[in-house]
mmCIF file of C-alpha atoms in Angstrom:
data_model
loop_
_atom_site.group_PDB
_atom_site.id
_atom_site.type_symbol
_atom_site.label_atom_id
_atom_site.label_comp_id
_atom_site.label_asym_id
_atom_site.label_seq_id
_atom_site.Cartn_x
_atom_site.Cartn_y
_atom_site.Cartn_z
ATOM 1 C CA UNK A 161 93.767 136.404 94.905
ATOM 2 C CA UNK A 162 90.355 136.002 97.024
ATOM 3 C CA UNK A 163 88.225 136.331 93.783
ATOM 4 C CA UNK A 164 90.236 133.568 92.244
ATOM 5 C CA UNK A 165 89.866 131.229 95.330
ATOM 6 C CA UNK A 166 85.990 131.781 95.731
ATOM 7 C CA UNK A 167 85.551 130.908 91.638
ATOM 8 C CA UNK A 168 87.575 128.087 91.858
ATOM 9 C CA UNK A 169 85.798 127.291 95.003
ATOM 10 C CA UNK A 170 82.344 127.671 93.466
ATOM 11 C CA UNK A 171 83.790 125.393 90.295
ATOM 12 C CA UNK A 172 85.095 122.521 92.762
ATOM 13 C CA UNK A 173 81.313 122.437 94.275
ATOM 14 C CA UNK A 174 79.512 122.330 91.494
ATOM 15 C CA UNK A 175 81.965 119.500 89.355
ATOM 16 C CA UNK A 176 82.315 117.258 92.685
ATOM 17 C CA UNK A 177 79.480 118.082 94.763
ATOM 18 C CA UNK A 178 79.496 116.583 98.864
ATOM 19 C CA UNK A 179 83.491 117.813 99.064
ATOM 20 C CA UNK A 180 83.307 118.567 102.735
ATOM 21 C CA UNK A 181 84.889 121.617 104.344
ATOM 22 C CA UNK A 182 88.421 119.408 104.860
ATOM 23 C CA UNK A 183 88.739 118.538 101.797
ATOM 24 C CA UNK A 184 88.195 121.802 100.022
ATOM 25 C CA UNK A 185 90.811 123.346 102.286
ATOM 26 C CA UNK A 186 92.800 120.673 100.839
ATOM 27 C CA UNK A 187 92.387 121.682 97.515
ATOM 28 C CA UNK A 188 92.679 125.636 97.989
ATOM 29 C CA UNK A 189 95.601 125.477 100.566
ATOM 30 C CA UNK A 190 93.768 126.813 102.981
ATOM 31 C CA UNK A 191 92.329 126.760 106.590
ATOM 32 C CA UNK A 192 88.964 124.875 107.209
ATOM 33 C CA UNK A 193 88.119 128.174 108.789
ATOM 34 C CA UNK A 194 88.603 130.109 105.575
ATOM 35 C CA UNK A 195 86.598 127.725 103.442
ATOM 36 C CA UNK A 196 83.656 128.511 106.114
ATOM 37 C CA UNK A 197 84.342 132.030 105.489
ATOM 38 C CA UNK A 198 84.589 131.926 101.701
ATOM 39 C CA UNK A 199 81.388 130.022 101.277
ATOM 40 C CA UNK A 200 79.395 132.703 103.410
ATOM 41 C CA UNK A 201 81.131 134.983 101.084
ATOM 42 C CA UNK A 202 79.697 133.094 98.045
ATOM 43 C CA UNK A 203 76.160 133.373 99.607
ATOM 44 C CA UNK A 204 76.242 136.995 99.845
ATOM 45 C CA UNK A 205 77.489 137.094 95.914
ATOM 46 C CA UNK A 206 74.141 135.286 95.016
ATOM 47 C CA UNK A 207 75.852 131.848 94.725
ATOM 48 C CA UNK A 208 73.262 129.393 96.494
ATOM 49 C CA UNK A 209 76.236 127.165 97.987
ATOM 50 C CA UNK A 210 74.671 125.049 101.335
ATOM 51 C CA UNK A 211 76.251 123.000 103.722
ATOM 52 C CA UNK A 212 74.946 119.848 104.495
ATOM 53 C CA UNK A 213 75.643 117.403 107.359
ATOM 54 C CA UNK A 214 75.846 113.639 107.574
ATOM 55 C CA UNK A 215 77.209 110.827 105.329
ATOM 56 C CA UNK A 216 76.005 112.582 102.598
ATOM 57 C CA UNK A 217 76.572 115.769 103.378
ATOM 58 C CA UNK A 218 79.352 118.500 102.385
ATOM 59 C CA UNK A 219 79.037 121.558 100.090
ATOM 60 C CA UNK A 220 76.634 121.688 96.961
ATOM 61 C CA UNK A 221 74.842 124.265 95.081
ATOM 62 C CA UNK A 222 71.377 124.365 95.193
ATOM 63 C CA UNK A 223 69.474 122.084 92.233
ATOM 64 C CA UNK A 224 69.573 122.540 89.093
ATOM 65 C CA UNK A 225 72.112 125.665 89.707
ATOM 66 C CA UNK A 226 74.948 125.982 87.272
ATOM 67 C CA UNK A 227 77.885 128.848 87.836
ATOM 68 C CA UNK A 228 78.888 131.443 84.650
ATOM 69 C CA UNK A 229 82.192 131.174 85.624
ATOM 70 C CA UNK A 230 83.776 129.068 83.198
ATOM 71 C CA UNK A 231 85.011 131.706 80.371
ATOM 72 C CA UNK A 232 89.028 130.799 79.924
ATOM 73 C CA UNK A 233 91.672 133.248 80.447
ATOM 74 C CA UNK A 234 93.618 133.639 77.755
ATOM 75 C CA UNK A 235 96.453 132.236 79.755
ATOM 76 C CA UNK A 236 94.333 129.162 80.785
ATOM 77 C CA UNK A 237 93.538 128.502 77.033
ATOM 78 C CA UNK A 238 97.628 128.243 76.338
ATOM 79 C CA UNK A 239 98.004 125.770 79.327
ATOM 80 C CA UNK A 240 95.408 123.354 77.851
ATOM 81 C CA UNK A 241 97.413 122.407 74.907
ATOM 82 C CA UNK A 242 100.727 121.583 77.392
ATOM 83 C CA UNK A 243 98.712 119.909 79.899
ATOM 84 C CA UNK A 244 99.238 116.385 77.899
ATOM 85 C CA UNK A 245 102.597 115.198 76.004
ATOM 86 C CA UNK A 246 102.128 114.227 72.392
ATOM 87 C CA UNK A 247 104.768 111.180 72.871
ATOM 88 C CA UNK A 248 102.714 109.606 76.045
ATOM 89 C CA UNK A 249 99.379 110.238 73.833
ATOM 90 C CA UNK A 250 100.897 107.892 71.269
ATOM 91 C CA UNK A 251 102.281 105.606 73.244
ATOM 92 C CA UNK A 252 99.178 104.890 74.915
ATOM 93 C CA UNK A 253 97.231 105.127 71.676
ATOM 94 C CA UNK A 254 95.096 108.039 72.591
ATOM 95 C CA UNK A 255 96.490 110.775 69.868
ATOM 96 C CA UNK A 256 93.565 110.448 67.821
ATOM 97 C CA UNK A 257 91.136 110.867 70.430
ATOM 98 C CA UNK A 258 93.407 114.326 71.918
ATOM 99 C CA UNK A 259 93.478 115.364 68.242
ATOM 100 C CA UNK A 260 89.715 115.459 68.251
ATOM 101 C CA UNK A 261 89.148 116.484 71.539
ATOM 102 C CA UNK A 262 91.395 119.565 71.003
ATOM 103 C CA UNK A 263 89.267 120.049 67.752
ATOM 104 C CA UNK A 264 86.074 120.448 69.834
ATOM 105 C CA UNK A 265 87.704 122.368 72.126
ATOM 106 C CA UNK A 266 88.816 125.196 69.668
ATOM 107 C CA UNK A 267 85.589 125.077 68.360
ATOM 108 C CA UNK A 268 83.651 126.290 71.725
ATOM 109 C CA UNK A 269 86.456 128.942 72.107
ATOM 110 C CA UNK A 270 86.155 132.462 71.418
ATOM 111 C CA UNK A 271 88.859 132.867 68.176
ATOM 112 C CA UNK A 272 90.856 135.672 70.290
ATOM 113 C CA UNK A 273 90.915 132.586 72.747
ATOM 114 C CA UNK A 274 91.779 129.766 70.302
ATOM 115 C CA UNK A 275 94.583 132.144 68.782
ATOM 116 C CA UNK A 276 96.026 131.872 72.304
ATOM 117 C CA UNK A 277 95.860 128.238 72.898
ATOM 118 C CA UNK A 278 96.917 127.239 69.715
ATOM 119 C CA UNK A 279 99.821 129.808 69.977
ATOM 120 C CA UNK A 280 101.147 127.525 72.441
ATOM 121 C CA UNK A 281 101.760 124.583 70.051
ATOM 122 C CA UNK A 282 104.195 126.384 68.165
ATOM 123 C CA UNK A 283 105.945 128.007 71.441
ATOM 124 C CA UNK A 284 106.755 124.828 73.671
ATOM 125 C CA UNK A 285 107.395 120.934 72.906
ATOM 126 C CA UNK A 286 107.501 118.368 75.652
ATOM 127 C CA UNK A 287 109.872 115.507 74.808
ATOM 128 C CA UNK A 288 109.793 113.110 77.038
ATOM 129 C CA UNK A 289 112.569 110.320 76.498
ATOM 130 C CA UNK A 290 116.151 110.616 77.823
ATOM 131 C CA UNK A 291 118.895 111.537 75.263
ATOM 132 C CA UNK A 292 120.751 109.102 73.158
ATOM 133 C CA UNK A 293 118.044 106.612 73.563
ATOM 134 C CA UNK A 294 115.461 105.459 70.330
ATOM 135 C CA UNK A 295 111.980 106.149 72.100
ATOM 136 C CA UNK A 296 109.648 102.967 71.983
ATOM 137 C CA UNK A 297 106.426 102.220 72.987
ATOM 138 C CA UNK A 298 105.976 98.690 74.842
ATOM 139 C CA UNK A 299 103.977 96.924 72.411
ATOM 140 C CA UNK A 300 101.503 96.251 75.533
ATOM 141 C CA UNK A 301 101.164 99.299 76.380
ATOM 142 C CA UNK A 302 97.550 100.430 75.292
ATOM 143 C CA UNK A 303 96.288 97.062 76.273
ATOM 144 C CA UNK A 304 97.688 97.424 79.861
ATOM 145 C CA UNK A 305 96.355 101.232 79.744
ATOM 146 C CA UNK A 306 92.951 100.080 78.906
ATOM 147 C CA UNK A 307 92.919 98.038 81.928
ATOM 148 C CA UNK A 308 93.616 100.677 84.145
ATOM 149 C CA UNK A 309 90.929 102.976 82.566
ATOM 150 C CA UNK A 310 88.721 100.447 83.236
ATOM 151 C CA UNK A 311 89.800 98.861 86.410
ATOM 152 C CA UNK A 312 90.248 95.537 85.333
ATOM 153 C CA UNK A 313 92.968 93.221 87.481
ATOM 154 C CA UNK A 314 95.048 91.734 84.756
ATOM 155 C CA UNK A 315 97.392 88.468 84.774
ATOM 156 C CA UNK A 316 100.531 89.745 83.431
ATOM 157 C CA UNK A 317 103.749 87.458 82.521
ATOM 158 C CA UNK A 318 107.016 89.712 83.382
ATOM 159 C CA UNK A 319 110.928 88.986 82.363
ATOM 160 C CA UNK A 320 112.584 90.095 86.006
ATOM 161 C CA UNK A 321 115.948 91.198 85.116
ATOM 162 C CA UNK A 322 118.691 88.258 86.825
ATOM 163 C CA UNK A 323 121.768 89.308 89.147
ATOM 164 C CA UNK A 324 124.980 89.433 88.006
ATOM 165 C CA UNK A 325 124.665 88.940 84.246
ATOM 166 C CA UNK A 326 122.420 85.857 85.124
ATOM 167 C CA UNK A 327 119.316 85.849 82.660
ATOM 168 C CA UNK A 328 115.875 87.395 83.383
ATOM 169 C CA UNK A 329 113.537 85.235 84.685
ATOM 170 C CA UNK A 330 109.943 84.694 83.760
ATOM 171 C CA UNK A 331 107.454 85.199 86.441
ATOM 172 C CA UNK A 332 103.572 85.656 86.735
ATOM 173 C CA UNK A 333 101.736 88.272 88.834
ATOM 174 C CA UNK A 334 98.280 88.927 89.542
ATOM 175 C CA UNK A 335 98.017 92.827 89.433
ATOM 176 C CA UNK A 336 95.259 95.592 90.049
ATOM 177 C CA UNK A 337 96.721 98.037 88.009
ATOM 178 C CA UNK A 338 96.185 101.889 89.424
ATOM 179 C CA UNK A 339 98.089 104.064 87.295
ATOM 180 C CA UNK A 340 100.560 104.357 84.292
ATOM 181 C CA UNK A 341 103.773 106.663 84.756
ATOM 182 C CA UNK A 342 106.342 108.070 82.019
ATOM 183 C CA UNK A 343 109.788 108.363 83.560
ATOM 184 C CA UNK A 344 112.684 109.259 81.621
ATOM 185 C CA UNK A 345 111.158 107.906 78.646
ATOM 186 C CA UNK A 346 110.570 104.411 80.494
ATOM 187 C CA UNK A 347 107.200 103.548 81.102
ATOM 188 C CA UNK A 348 106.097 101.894 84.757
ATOM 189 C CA UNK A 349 102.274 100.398 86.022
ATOM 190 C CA UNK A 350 102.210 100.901 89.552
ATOM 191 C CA UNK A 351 98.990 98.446 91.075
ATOM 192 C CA UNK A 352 98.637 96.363 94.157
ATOM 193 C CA UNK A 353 98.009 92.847 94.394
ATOM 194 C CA UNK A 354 94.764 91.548 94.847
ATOM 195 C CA UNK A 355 93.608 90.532 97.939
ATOM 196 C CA UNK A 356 96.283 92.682 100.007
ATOM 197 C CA UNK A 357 93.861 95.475 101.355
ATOM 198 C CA UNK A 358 95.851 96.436 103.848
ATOM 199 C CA UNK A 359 98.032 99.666 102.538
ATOM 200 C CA UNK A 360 101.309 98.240 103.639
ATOM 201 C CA UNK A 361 104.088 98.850 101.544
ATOM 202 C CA UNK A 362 103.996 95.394 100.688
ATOM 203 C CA UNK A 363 100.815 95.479 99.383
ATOM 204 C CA UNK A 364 101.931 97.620 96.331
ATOM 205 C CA UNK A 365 104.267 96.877 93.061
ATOM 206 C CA UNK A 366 105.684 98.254 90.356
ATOM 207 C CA UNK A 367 106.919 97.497 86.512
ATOM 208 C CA UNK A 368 108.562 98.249 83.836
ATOM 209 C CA UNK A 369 106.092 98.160 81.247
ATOM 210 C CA UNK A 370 108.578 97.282 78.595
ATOM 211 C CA UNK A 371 109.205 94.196 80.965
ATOM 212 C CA UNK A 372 105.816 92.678 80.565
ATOM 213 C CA UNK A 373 105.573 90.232 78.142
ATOM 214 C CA UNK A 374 102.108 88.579 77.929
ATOM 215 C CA UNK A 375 99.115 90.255 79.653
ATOM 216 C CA UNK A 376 95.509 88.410 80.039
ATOM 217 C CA UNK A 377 92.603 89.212 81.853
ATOM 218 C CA UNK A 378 92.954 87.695 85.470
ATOM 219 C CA UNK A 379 90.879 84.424 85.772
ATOM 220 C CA UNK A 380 87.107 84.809 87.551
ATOM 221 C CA UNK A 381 87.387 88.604 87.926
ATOM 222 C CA UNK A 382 84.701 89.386 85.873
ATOM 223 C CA UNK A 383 84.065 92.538 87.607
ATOM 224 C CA UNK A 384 86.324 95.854 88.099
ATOM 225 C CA UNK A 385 88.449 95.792 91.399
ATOM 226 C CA UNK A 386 87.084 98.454 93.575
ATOM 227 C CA UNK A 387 89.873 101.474 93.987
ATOM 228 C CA UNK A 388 91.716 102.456 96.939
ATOM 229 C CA UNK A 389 89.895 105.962 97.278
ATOM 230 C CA UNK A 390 92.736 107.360 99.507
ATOM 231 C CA UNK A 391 95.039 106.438 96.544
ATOM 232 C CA UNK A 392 96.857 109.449 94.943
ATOM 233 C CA UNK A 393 99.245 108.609 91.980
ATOM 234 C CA UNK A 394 101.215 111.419 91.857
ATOM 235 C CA UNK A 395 101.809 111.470 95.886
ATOM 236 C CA UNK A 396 102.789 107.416 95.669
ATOM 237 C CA UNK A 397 105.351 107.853 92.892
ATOM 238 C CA UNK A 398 107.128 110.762 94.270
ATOM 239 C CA UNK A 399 106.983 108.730 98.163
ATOM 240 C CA UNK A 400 108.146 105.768 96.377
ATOM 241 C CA UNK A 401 110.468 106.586 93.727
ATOM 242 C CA UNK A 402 113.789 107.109 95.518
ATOM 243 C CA UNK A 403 113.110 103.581 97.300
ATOM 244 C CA UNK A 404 112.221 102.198 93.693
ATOM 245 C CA UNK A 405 115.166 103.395 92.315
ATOM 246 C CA UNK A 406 117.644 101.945 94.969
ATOM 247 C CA UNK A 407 116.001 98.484 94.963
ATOM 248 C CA UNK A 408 117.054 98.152 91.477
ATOM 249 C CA UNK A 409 120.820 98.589 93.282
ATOM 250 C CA UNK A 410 121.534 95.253 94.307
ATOM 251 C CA UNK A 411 125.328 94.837 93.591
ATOM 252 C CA UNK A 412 127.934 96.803 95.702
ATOM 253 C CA UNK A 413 131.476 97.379 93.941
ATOM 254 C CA UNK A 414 133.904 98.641 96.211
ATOM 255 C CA UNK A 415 136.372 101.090 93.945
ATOM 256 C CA UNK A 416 139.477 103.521 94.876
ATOM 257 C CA UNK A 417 138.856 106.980 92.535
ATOM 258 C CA UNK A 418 141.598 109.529 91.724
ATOM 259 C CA UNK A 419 140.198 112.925 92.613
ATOM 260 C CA UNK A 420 139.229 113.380 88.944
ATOM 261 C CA UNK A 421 137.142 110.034 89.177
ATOM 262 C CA UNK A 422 135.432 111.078 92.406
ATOM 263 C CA UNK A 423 134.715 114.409 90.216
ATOM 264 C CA UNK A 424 132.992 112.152 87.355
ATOM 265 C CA UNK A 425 131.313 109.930 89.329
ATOM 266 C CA UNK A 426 127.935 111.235 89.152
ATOM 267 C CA UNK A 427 128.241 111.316 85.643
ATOM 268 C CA UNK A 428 128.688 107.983 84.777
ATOM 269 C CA UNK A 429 126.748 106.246 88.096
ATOM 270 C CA UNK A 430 122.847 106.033 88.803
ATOM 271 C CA UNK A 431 122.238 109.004 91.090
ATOM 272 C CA UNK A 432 120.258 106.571 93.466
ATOM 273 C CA UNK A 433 123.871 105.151 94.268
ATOM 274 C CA UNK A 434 125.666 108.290 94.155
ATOM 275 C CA UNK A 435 125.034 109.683 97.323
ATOM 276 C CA UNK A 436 124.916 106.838 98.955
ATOM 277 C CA UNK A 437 128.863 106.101 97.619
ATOM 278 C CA UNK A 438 129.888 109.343 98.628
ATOM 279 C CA UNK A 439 128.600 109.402 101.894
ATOM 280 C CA UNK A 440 130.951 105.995 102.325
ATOM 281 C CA UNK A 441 134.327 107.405 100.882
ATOM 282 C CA UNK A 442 137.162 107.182 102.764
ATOM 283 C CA UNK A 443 139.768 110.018 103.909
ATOM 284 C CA UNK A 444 142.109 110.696 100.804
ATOM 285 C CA UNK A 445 144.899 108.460 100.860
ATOM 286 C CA UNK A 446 148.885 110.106 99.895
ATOM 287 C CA UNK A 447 147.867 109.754 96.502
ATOM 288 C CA UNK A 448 145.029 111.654 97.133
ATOM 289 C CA UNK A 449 142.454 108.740 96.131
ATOM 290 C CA UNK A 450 139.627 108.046 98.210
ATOM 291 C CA UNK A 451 137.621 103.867 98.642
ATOM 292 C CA UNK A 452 134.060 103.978 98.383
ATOM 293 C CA UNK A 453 131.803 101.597 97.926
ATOM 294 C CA UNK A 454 129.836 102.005 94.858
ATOM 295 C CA UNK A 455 125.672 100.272 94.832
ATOM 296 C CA UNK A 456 125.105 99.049 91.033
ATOM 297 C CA UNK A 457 122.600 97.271 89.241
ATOM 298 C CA UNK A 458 124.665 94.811 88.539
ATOM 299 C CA UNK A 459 128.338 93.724 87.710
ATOM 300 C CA UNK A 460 127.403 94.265 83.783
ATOM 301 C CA UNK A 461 126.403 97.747 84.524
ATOM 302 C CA UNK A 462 129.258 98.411 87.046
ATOM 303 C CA UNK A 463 131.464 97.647 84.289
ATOM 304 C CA UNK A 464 129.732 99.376 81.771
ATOM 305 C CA UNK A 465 130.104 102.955 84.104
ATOM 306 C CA UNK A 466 133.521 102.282 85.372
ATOM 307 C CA UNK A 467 134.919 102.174 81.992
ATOM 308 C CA UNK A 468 133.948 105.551 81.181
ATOM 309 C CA UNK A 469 136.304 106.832 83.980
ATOM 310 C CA UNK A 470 139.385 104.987 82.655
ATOM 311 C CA UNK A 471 142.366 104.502 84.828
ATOM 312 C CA UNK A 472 140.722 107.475 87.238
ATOM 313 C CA UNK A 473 138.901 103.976 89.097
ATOM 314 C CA UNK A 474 140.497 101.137 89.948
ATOM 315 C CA UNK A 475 137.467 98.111 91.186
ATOM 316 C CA UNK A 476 138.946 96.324 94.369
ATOM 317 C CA UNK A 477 135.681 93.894 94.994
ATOM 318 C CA UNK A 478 133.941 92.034 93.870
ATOM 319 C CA UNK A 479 136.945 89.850 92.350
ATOM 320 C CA UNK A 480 135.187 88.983 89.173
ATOM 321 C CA UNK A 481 134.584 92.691 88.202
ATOM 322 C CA UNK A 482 138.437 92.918 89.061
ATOM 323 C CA UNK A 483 139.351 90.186 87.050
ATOM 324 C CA UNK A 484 137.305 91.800 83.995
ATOM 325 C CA UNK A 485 138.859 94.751 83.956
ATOM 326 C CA UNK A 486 142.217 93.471 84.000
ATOM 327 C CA UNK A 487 141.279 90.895 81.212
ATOM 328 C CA UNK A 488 139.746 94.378 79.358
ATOM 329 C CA UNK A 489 143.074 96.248 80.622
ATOM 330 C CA UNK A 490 145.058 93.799 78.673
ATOM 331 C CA UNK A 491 142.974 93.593 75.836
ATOM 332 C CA UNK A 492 143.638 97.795 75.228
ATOM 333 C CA UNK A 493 147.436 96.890 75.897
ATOM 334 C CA UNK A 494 147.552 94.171 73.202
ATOM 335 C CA UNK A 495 145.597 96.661 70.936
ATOM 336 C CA UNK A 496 146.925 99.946 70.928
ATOM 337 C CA UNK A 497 150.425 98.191 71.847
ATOM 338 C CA UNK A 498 150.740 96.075 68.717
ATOM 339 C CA UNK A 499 149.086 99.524 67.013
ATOM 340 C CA UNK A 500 152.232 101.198 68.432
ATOM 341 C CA UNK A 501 154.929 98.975 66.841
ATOM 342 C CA UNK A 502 153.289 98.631 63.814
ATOM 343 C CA UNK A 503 153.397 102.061 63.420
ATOM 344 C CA UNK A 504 157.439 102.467 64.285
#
């Protein structure tokens, strides 16, 4: 466990050299203390690792010093070949370049080493979109991922979804774009606007990419934006996704569920809104249904869920998503009705 620390110590030093004794503890989930200790332990192996102090300063490796310690476990060499997904590659337009680039790999592996990665191809398959929906890449995609590769602010044009069956509207947003995530299949740009430096909330947006439809660069930024260097993807999404998701929540439908409904919910309703519904359901009543009030995207996609749970629901507010099911409730009768006596 030590020996892997103090290679993977020596490996961080010598790929980001400066990382000061903080941020290395960061990276090996350790104590500041132990990265102290580990480093004198690294001296002692012959590894010229020096700490240096000021605004420069931090751990490097004496000039011109490279470690040996980059030979692959064969269980390293699998993981390379799942550490990408073949859909996102394509979407962004970057398969050709991973094809190659896994080329040259297996060509500067040992072959007992590029059996093992390669082995991995055939074992596992990441497949990223959701079921029952036709995967498609926003045709805007690559352009938009080139600008965050090169951290370019963009101009982008972007349909915002209306309320309540009312129609998207267009609007246009300055945006520094940070980072591209795949969720579900859907593809968002998270990015701040320029000019907000502050790190507020605020100060941050995010898209779906699909949503875009025009993208230019911004006009008079000639230059890339300079990056947030406190800025971690990965950490923002997960921090932010939960709120994301219930922001997109902005209709409440109040509904009355048989105890088989309230047993279905969660398969028909965003799981944002879920909780949230249960945690506002009433005490059974003498039928043994419970009120709760329901968060949806909208009344389209309220309507779209409730149906699925059949006469297990019944809406009480709003009164137009009442008055659509009973129109829909009396379209079935007329249907399977008239079915019925033709059939007699």
């Amino acid at each position: 466990m030590r020996a892997a620390r103090l290679i993977r110590m020596a490996l961080l030093v010598q790929s980001s050299p400066g990382l000061t004794a903080v941020a290395l503890a960061r990276e090996l989930d350790v104590s500041k203390r132990t990265v102290i200790r580990d480093a004198q332990a690294l001296q002692e192996a012959g590894v010229p690792i020096r700490s240096e102090r000021g605004r420069t300063g931090g751990y490097h490796l004496a000039p011109g010093h490279r470690t040996r310690l980059t030979t692959l476990h064969p269980t390293e060499a699998e993981t390379l070949y799942l550490s990408g997904l073949p859909t996102a590659l394509r979407d962004l337009g970057l398969s050709g370049a991973a094809d190659t680039a896994r080329l040259k790999l297996s060509a500067t592996l040992l072959p007992s080493l590029r059996a093992a990665a390669e082995s991995s191809v055939r074992r596992f398959h990441l497949d990223a979109p959701a079921w029952f929906r036709e995967p498609s890449a926003p045709e805007l995609l690559p352009e938009l991922a080139r600008a965050v590769w090169s951290d370019r602010t963009v101009e982008l044009a972007y349909a915002r979804p209306g309320r309540d069956g009312t129609p998207p509207r267009m609007v246009t947003r300055l945006l520094e774009p940070y980072g591209l995530v795949l969720k579900a299949g859907v593809w968002y740009v998270v990015g701040r606007v320029p000019g907000e430096r502050t790190g507020r909330d605020g100060a941050w947006r995010t898209y779906r990419v699909d949503r875009v439809t025009a993208l230019s660069p911004a006009p008079g930024a000639d230059e890339p934006f300079v990056r947030d260097p406190s800025f971690d993807l990965a950490s923002h999404w997960q921090d932010h996704a939960a709120g994301f998701a219930r922001t997109l929540l902005r209709t409440t439908v109040t509904v009355r569920l048989t105890e088989c409904g309230l047993l279905r919910l969660p398969d028909v309703a965003d799981p944002a809104g879920v909780g949230e519904a249960l945690a506002s359901a009433t005490a059974p009543d003498a039928a043994g249904r419970v009120t709760l009030d329901l968060p949806a995207e909208s009344e389209d996609v309220a309507f779209a869920q409730l149906t699925g749970l059949g006469a297990d629901a019944e809406v009480l507010a709003p009164e137009g998503l009442r008055a659509r099911f009973r129109e829909h409730t009396r379209g079935l009768a007329t249907l399977y009705g008239a079915e019925s006596e033709d059939q007699r």
